[in-house]
Short mmCIF file of C-alpha atoms in Angstrom, two decimals:
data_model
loop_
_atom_site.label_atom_id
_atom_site.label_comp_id
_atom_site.label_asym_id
_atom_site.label_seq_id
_atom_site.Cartn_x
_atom_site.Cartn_y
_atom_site.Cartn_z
CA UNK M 1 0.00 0.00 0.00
CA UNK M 2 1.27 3.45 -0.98
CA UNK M 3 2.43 5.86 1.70
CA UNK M 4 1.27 9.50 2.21
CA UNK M 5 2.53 11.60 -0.29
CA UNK M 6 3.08 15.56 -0.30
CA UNK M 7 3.93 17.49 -3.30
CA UNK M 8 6.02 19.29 -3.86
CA UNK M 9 8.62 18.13 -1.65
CA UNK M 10 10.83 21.68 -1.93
CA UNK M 11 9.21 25.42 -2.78
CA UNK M 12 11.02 28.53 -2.56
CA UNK M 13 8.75 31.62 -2.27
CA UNK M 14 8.80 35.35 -1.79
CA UNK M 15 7.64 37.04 1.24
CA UNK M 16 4.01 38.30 0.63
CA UNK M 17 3.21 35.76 -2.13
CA UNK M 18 0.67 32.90 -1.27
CA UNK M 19 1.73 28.99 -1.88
CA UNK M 20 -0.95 25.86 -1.75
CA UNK M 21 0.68 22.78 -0.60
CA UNK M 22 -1.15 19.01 -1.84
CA UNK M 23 -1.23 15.76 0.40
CA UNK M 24 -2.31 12.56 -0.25
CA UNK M 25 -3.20 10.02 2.05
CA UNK M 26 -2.57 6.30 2.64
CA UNK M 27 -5.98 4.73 0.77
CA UNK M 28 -8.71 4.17 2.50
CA UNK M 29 -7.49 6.58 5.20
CA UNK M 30 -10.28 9.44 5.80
CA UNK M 31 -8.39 11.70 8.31
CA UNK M 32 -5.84 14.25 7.34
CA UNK M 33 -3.59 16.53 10.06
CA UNK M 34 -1.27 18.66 9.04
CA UNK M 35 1.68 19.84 11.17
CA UNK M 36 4.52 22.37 10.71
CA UNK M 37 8.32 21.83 11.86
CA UNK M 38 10.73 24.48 12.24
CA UNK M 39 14.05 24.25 14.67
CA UNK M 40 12.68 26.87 17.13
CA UNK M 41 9.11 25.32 17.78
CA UNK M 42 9.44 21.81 16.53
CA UNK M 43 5.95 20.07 15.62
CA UNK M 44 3.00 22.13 16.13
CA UNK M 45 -0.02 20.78 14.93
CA UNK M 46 -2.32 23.17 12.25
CA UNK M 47 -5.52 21.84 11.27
CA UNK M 48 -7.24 18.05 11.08
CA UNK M 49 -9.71 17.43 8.44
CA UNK M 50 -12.19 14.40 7.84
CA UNK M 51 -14.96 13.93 5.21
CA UNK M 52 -14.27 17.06 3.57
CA UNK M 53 -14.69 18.98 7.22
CA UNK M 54 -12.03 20.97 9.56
CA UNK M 55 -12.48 18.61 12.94
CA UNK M 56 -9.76 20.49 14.60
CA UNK M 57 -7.28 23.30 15.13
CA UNK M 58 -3.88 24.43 16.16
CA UNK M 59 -3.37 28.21 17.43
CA UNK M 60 -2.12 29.20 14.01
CA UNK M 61 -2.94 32.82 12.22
CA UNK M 62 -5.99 33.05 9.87
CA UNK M 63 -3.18 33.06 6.91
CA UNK M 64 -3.23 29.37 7.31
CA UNK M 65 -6.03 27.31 5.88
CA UNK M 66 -6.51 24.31 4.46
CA UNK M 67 -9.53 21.91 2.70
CA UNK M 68 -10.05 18.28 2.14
CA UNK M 69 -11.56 16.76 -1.25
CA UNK M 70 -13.94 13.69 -1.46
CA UNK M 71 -11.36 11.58 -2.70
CA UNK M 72 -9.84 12.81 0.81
CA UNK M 73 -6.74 14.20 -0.95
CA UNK M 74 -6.51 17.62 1.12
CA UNK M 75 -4.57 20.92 0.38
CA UNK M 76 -3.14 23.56 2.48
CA UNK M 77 -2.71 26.94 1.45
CA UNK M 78 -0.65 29.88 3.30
CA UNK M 79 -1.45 33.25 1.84
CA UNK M 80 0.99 36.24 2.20
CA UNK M 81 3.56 34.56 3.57
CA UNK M 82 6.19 35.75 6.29
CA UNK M 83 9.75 34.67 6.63
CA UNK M 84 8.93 32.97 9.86
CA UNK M 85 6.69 30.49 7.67
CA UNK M 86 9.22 28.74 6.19
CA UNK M 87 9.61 25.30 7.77
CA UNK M 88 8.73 21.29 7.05
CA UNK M 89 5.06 20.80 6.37
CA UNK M 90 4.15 17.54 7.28
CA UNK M 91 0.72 15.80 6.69
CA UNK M 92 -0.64 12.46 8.23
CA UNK M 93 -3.49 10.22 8.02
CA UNK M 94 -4.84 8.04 9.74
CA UNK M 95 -8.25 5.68 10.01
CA UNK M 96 -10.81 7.47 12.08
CA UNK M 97 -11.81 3.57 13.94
CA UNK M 98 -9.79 1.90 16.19
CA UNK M 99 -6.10 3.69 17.12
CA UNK M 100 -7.25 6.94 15.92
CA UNK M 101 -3.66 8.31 16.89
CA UNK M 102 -1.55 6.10 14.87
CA UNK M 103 -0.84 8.74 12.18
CA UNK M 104 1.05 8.13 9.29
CA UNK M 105 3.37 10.90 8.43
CA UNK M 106 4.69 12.00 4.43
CA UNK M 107 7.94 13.03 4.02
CA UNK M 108 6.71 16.86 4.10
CA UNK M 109 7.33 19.80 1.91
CA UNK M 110 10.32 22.17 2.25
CA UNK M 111 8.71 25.62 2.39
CA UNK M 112 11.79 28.22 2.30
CA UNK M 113 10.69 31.85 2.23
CA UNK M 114 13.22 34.52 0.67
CA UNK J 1 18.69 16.56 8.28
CA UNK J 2 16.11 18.49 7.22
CA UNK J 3 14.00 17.33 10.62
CA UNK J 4 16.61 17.87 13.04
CA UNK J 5 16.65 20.93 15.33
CA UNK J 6 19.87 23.27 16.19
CA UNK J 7 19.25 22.60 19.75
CA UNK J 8 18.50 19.30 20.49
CA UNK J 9 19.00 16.96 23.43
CA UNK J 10 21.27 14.32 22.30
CA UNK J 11 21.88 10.57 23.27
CA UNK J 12 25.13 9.05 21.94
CA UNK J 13 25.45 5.37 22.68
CA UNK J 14 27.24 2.18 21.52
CA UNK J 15 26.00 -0.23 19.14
CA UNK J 16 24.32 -3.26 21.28
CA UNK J 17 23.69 -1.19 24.37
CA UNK J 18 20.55 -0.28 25.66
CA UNK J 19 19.07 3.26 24.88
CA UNK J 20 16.57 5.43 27.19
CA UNK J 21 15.31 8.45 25.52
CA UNK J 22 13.15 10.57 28.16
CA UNK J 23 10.07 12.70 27.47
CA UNK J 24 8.09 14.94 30.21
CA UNK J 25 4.86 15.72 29.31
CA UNK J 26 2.61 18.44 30.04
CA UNK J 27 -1.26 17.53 30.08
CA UNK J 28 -2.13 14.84 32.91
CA UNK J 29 -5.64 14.58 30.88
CA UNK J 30 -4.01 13.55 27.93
CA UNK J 31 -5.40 9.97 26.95
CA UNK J 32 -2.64 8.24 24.81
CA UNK J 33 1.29 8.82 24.75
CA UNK J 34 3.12 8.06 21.32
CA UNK J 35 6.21 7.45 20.40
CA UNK J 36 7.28 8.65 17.15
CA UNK J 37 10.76 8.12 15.18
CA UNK J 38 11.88 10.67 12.58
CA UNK J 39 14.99 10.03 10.16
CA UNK J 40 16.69 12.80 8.12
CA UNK J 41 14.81 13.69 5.17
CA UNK J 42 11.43 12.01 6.37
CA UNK J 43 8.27 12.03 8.29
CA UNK J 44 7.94 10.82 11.66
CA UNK J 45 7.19 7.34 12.00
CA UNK J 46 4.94 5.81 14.58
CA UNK J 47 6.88 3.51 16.92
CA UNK J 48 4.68 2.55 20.08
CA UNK J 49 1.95 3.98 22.15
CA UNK J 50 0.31 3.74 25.92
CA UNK J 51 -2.90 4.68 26.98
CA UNK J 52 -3.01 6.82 29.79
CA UNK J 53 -4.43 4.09 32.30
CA UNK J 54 -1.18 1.67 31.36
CA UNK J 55 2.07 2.09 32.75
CA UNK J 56 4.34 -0.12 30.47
CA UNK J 57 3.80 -1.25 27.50
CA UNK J 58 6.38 -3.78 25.34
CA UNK J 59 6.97 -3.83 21.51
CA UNK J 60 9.43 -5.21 19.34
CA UNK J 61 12.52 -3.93 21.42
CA UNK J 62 11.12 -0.94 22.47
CA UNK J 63 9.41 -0.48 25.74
CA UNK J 64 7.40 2.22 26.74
CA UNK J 65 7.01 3.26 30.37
CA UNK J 66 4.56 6.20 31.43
CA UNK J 67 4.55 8.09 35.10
CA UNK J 68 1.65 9.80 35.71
CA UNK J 69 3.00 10.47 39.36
CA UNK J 70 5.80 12.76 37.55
CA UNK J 71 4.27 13.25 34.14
CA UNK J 72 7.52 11.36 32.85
CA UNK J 73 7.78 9.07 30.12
CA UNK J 74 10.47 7.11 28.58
CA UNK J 75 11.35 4.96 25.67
CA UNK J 76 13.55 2.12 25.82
CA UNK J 77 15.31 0.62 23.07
CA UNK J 78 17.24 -3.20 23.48
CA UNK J 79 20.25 -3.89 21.76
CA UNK J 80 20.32 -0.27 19.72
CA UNK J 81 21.41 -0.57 16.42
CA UNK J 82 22.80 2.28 13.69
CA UNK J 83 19.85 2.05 12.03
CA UNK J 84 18.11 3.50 15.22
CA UNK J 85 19.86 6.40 14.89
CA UNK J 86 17.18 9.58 14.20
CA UNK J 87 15.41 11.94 16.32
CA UNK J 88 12.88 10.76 18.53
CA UNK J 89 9.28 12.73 19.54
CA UNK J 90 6.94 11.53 22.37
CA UNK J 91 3.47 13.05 21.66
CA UNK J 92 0.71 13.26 23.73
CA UNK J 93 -2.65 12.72 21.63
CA UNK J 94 -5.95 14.78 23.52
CA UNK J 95 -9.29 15.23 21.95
CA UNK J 96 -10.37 17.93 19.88
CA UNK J 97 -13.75 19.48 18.92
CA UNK J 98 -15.71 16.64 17.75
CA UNK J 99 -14.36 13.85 19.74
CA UNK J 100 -11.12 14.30 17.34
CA UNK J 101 -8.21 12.38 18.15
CA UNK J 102 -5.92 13.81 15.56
CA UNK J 103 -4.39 16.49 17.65
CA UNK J 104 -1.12 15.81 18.61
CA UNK J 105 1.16 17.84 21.12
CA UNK J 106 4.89 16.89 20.17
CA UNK J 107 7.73 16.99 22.65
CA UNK J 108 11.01 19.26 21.43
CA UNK J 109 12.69 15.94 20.18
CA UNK J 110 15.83 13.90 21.09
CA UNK J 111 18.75 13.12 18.51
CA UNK J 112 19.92 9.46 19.46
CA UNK J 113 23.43 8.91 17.51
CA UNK J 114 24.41 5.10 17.63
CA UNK J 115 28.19 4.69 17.08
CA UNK J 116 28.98 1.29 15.28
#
C-alpha cells in the first residue's frame, strides 16, 4: 500500500506571495492533520480534516487554511507569507476507527521563504 | 537533516547497548502517549503507544514506560542498532472538537546517535 505523499517536496517563495501545498493520504485513510516543523518550535499541529470537514485546530494565524476533497486528498494553502513560515510541512493520516492516533506521516514539503 | 533541530537533546550510545530516551509531558488529561521516530529527510514514524491508564507497554525492542505520578515518560530501546539512529518525539494525543483524536502535542525531540 502506498504511503502519504506531499507534493512538492521543496518550494522557494517570496515574502508576501501565497503557496498551496497538496497531500495525499494512505488509501482508504479518511483523516488528514497537518503539522509544521521548524528548529525553534518543533511540531505544532495546524488543522485536522475528515470527510471534507475541519475537525480540529492548532493556534495558528488566519493566513493558514486548508480543505479536504472527497477523494480525501486535502490541500493547504498559506497566503501572504512571512519569513517565519518557512519550515517542514508535514501531513498524516490516519483511520478514524480503532487507534485513531496512529498517524502516518509524508515526508513533508520544504517551504523556504526569501 | 532536514527534521533535526539546532538545539537538540542528544543521546550518543554504543552499538548493542541499551538506549533510554526521556520525554516529560505536560497535560495529565491527555489519553494516549506516542512514540514517534523521525529520520533525516522524512516524516515521523509511529513507533509505540500507551494509553493513559497503562504504565508499560512492550513492543518489538522498544518499551514504553509512562509516570503519571511525575508526568515522565520514557522509551527504551534493546540492543540499539545504527539504524536506530534519528530523532525521537513523544506526543501526547488529547481530543479535539468533535471527539477528534488527531491532535497531537509533540515533545522538542531527542537526537539518538548510535556509534557502530
Amino acid at each position: 500500500k502506498a504511503g502519504v505523499t506531499q507534493t512538492p517536496r521543496y518550494l522557494i517563495k517570496t515574502r508576501g506571495q501565497q503557496v498551496t501545498l497538496s497531500c495525499s493520504p494512505i488509501s482508504g485513510h479518511r483523516s488528514v492533520s497537518w503539522y509544521q516543523q521548524t528548529p525553534g518550535q518543533g511540531l505544532q499541529f495546524l488543522f485536522e480534516y475528515f470527510s471534507e470537514t475541519q475537525r480540529n485546530k492548532g493556534n495558528f494565524p488566519g493566513r493558514f487554511s486548508g480543505r479536504q476533497f472527497s477523494n480525501s486528498r486535502s490541500e493547504m494553502n498559506v497566503s501572504t507569507l512571512e519569513l517565519g513560515d518557512s519550515a517542514l510541512y508535514l501531513c498524516a493520516s490516519r483511520l478514524d476507527r480503532g487507534r485513531p492516533y496512529e498517524q502516518y506521516f509524508g515526508p513533508g514539503t520544504r517551504l523556504t521563504v526569501t | 537533516g532536514e527534521s533535526v533541530g539546532l538545539h537538540l537533546p542528544t543521546l550518543s550510545v554504543q552499538e548493542g547497548d541499551n538506549s533510554i530516551i526521556n520525554c516529560a509531558y505536560s497535560n495529565s488529561a491527555s489519553d494516549y502517549f506516542i512514540w514517534y521516530k523521525q529520520e533525516s529527510g522524512k516524516g515521523p514514524q509511529f513507533i509505540i503507544d500507551i494509553r493513559s491508564n497503562m504504565d508499560k507497554r512492550q513492543g518489538q525492542r522498544v518499551t514504553v514506560l509512562l509516570n503519571k505520578t511525575v508526568k515522565h515518560l520514557s522509551l527504551q530501546i534493546a540492543a540499539t542498532q545504527p539504524g536506530d539512529s534519528a530523532v525521537y518525539f513523544c506526543a501526547e494525543s488529547r481530543e479535539g472538537y468533535g471527539g477528534s483524536q488527531g491532535n497531537l502535542i509533540f515533545g522538542k525531540g531527542t537526537k539518538l546517535s548510535v556509534k557502530p
